[in-house]
mmCIF file of C-alpha atoms and ligand atoms in Angstrom:
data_model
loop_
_atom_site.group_PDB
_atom_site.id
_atom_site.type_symbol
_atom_site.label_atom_id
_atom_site.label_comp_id
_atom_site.label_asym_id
_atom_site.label_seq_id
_atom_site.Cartn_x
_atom_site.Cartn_y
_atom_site.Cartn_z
ATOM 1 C CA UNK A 1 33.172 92.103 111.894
ATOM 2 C CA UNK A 2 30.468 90.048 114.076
ATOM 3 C CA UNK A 3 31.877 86.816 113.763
ATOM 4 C CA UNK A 4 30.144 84.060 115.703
ATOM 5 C CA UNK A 5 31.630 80.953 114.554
ATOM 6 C CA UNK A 6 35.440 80.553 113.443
ATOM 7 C CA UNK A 7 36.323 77.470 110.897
ATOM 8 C CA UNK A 8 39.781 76.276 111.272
ATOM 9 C CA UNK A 9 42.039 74.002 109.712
ATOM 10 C CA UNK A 10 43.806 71.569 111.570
ATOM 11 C CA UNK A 11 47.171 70.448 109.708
ATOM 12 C CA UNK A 12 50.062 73.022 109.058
ATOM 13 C CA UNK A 13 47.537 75.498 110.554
ATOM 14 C CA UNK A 14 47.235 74.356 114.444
ATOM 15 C CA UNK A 15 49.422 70.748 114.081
ATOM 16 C CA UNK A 16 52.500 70.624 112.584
ATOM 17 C CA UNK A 17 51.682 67.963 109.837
ATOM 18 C CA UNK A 18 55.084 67.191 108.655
ATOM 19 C CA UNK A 19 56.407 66.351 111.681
ATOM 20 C CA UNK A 20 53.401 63.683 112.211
ATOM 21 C CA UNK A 21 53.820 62.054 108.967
ATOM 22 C CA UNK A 22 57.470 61.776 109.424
ATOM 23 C CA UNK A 23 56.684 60.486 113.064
ATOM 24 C CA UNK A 24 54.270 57.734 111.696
ATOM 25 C CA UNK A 25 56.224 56.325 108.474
ATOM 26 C CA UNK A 26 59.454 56.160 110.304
ATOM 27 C CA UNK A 27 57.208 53.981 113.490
ATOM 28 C CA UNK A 28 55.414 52.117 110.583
ATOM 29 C CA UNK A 29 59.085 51.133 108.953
ATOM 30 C CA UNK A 30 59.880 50.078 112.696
ATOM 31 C CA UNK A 31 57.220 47.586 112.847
ATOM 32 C CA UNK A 32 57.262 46.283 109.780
ATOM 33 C CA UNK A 33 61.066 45.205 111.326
ATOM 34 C CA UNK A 34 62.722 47.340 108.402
ATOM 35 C CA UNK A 35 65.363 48.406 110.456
ATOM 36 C CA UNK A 36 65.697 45.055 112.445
ATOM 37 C CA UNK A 37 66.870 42.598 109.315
ATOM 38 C CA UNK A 38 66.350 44.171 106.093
ATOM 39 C CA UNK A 39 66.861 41.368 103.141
ATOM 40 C CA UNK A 40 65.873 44.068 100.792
ATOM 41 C CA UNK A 41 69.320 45.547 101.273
ATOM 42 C CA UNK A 42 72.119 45.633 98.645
ATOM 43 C CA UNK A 43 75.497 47.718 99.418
ATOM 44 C CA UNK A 44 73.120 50.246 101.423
ATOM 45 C CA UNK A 45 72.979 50.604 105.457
ATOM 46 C CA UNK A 46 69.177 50.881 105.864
ATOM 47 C CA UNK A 47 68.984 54.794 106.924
ATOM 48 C CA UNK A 48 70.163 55.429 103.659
ATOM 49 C CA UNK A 49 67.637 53.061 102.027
ATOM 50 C CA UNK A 50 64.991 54.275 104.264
ATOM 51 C CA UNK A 51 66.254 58.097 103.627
ATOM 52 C CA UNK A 52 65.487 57.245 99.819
ATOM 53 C CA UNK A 53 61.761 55.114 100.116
ATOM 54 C CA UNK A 54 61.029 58.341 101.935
ATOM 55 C CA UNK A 55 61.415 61.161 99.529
ATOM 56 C CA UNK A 56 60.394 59.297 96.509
ATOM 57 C CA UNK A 57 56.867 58.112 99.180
ATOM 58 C CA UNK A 58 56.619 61.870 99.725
ATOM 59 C CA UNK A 59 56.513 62.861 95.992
ATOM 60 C CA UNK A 60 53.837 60.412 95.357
ATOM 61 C CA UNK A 61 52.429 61.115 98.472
ATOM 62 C CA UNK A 62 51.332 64.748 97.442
ATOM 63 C CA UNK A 63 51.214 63.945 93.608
ATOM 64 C CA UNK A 64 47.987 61.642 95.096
ATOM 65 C CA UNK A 65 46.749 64.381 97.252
ATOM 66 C CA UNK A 66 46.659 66.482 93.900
ATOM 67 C CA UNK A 67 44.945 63.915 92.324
ATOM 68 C CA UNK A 68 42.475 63.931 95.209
ATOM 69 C CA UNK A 69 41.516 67.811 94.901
ATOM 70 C CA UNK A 70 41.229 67.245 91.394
ATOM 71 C CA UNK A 71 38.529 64.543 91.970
ATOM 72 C CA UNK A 72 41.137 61.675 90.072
ATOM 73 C CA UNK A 73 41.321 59.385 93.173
ATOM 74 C CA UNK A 74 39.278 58.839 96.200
ATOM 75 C CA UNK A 75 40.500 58.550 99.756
ATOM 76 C CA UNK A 76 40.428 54.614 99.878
ATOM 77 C CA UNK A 77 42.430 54.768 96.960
ATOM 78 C CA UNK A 78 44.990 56.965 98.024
ATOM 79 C CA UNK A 79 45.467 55.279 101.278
ATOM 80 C CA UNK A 80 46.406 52.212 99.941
ATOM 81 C CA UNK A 81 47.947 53.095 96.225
ATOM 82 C CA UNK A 82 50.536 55.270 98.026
ATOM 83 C CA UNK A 83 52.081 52.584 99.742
ATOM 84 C CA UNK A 84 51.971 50.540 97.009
ATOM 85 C CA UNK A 85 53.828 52.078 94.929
ATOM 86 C CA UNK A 86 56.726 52.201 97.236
ATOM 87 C CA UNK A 87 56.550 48.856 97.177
ATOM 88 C CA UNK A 88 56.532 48.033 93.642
ATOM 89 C CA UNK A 89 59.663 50.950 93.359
ATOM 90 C CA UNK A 90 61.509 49.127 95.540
ATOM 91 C CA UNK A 91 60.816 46.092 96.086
ATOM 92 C CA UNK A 92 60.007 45.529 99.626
ATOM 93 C CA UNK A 93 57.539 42.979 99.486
ATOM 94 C CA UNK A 94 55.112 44.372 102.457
ATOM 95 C CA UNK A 95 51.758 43.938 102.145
ATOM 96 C CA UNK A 96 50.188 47.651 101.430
ATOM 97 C CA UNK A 97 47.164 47.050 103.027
ATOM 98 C CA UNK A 98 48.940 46.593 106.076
ATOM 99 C CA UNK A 99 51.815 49.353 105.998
ATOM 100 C CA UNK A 100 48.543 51.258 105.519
ATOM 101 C CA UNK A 101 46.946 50.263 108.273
ATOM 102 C CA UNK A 102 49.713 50.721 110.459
ATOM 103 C CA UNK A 103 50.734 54.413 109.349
ATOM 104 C CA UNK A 104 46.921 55.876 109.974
ATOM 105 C CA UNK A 105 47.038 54.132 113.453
ATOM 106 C CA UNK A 106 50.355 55.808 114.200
ATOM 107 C CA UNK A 107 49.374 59.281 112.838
ATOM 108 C CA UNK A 108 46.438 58.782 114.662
ATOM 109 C CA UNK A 109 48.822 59.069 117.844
ATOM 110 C CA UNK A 110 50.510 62.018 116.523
ATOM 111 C CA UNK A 111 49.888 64.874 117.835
ATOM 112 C CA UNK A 112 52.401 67.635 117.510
ATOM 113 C CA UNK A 113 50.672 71.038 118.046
ATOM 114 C CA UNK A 114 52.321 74.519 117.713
ATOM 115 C CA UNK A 115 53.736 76.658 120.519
ATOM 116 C CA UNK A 116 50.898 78.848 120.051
ATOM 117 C CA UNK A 117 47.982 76.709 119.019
ATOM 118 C CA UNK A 118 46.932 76.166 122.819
ATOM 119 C CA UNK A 119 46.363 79.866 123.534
ATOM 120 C CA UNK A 120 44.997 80.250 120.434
ATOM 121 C CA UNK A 121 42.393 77.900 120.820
ATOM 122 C CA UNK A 122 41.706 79.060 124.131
ATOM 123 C CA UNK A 123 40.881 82.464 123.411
ATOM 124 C CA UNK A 124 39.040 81.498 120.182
ATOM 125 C CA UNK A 125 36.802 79.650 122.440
ATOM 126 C CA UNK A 126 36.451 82.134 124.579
ATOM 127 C CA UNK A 127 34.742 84.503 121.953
ATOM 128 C CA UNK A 128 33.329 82.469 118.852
ATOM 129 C CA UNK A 129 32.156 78.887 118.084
ATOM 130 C CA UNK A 130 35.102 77.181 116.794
ATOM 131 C CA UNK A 131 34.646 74.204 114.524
ATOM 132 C CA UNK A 132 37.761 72.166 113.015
ATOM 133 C CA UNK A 133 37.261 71.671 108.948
ATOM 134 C CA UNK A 134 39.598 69.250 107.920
ATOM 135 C CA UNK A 135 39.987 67.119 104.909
ATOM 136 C CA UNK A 136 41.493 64.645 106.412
ATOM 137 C CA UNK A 137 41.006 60.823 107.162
ATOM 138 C CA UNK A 138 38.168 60.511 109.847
ATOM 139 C CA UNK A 139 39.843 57.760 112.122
ATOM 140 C CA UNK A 140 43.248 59.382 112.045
ATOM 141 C CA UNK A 141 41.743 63.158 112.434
ATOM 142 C CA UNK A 142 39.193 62.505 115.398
ATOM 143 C CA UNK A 143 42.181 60.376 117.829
ATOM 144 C CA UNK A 144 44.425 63.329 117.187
ATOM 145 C CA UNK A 145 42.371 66.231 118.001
ATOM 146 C CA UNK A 146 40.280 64.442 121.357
ATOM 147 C CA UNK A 147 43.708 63.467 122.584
ATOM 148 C CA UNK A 148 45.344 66.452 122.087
ATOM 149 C CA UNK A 149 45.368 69.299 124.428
ATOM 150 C CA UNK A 150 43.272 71.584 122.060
ATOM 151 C CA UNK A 151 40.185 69.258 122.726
ATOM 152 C CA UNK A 152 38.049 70.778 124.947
ATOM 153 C CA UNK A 153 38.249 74.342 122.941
ATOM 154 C CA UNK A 154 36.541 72.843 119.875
ATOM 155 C CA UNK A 155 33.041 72.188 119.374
ATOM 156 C CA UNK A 156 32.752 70.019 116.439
ATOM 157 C CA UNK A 157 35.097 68.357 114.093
ATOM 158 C CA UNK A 158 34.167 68.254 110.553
ATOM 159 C CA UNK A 159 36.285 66.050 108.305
ATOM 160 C CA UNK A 160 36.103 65.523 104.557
ATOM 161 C CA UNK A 161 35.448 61.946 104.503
ATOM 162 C CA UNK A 162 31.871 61.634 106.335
ATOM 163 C CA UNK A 163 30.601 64.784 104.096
ATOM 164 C CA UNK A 164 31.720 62.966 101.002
ATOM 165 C CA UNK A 165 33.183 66.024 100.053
ATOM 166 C CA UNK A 166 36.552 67.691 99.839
ATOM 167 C CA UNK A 167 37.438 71.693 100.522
ATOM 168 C CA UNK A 168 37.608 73.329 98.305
ATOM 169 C CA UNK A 169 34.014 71.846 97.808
ATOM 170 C CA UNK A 170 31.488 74.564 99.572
ATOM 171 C CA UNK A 171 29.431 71.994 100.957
ATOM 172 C CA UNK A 172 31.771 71.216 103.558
ATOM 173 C CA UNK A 173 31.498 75.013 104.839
ATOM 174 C CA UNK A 174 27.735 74.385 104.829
ATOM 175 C CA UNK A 175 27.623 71.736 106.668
ATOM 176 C CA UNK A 176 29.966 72.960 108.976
ATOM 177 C CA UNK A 177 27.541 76.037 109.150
ATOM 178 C CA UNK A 178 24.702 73.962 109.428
ATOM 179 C CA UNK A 179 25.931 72.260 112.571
ATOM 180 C CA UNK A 180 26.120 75.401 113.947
ATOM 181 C CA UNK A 181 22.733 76.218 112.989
ATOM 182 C CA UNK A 182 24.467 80.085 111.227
ATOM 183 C CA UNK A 183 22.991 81.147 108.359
ATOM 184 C CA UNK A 184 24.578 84.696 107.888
ATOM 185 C CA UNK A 185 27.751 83.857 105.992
ATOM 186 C CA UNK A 186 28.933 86.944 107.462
ATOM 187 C CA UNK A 187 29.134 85.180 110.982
ATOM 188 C CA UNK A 188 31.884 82.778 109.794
ATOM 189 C CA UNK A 189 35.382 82.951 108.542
ATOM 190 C CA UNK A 190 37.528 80.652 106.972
ATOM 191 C CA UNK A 191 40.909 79.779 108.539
ATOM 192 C CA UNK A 192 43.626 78.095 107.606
ATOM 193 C CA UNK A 193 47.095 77.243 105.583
ATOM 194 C CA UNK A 194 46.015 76.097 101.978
ATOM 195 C CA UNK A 195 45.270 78.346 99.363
ATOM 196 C CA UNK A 196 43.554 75.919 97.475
ATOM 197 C CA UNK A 197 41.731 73.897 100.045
ATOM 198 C CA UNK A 198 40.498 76.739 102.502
ATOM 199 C CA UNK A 199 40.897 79.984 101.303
ATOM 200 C CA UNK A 200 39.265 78.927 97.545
ATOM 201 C CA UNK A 201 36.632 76.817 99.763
ATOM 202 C CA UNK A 202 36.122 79.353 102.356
ATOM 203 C CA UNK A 203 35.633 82.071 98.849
ATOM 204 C CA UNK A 204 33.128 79.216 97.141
ATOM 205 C CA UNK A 205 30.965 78.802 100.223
ATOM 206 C CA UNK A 206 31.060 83.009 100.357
ATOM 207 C CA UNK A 207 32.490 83.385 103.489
ATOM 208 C CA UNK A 208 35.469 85.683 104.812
ATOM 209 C CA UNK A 209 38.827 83.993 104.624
ATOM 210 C CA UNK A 210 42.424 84.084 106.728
ATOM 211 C CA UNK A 211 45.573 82.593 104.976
ATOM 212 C CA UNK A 212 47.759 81.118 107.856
ATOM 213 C CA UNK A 213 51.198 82.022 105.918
ATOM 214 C CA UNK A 214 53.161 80.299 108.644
ATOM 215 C CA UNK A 215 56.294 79.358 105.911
ATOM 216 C CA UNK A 216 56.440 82.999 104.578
ATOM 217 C CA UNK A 217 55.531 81.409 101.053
ATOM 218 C CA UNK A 218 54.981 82.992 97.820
ATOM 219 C CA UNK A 219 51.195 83.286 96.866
ATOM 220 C CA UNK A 220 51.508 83.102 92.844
ATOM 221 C CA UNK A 221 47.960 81.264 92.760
ATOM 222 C CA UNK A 222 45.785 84.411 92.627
ATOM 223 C CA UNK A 223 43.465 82.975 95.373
ATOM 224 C CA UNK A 224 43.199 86.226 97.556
ATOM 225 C CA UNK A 225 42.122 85.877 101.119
ATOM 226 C CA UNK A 226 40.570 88.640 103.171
ATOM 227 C CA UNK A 227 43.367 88.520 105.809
ATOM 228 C CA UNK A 228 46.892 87.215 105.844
ATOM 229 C CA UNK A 229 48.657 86.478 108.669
ATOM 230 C CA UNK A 230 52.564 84.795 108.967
ATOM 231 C CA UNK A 231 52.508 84.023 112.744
ATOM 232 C CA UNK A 232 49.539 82.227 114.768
ATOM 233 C CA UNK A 233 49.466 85.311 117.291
ATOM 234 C CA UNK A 234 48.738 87.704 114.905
ATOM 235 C CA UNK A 235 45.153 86.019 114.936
ATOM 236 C CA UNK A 236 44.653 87.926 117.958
ATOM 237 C CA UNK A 237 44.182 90.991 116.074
ATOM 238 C CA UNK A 238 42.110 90.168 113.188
ATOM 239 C CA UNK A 239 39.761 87.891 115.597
HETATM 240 MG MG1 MG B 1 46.254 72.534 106.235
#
């Protein structure tokens, strides 16, 4: 292999995702004074409540993200719809556009990298180009990755939203090739945690492809990647 430019994803591959969502709704709850004096209450204390707005945001949370791949909804839509519909369930009378507002800012400011992404980084850097392909939400992505101590290893951030297209679209790997000014598809690989998004992207655009298997979960999608790997260090061998 004469790789000269690796692609990486940034959630559940470098940042642990979960953790920042869970981080931001709980802040956004805070300041919308949820947990200060919560008339929507019956014979609940509000953890509970809260415990419950949670799950059922997180199932139409990802239920929109499908919808997203699929090309159903776009990303203004989701933003705002998801929060709405909390809303509506439960009867909170918030104002989504705001909650909305709030939660990007505050996963904006979450940044919650993996014990191994630093080093990882680092020594990609040291050997390859290294550009982020995310398909994220530009003004949450960009705050997270210049603040974060990963920064100065990465040499350009590509996210979904100011391609105006979504992996596992190829035209995200071009550009992100085109940046780089690479033409030889067999100068780039594709790295990251989603079978769907970046290893079927990283196939469409024709270039090689790692699945980040961090959760040791079962691939029943048929979407084959090149390399597999379970643990972030084991990137040291392939790359
Ligand atoms: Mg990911």
């Amino acid at each position: 292999m004469n790789y000269k430019l690796v692609l990486i994803d940034l959630d559940d591959t470098l940042f642990d995702y979960p953790k920042a969502e869970n981080s931001a709704f709980r802040s956004t709850f805070e300041e919308m004074g949820f947990f200060k004096e919560n008339k929507f209450l019956k014979n609940q204390n509000s953890e509970e409540f809260y415990t419950e707005i949670k799950k059922e945001y997180e199932k139409i949370n990802s239920q929109l993200w499908k919808d997203l791949e699929k090309g159903v909804v776009d990303k203004e839509e989701l933003k705002i719809i998801r929060f709405e519909k909390i809303i509506k369930k439960f009867k909170l009378e918030y104002d989504s556009q705001k909650m909305s507002e709030i939660y990007l800012k505050k996963l904006g400011e979450g940044i919650f990298p993996f014990k191994s992404t630093k080093k990882l980084c680092k020594y990609l850097h040291s050997k390859y180009k290294v550009g982020i392909v995310t398909n994220g939400i530009k003004e949450v992505q960009y705050p997270r990755i210049k603040n974060s101590i990963i920064a100065k290893y990465i040499d350009k951030i590509i996210v979904s939203d100011e391609i105006g297209a979504n992996k596992p679209d190829k035209r995200i790997f071009e550009y992100a090739m085109n940046c780089f000014g690479i033409k030889d598809k067999n100068e780039v690989i594709m790295v990251g945690d989603s079978l769907g998004a970046d290893i079927e992207g990283g196939k469409n655009a024709g270039i090689d492809t790692c699945w980040v298997n961090l959760r040791n979960n079962v691939n029943d999608t048929g979407i084959i990647s090149k390399y597999e790997v379970t643990k972030l260090e084991e990137l040291f061998e392939i790359l």
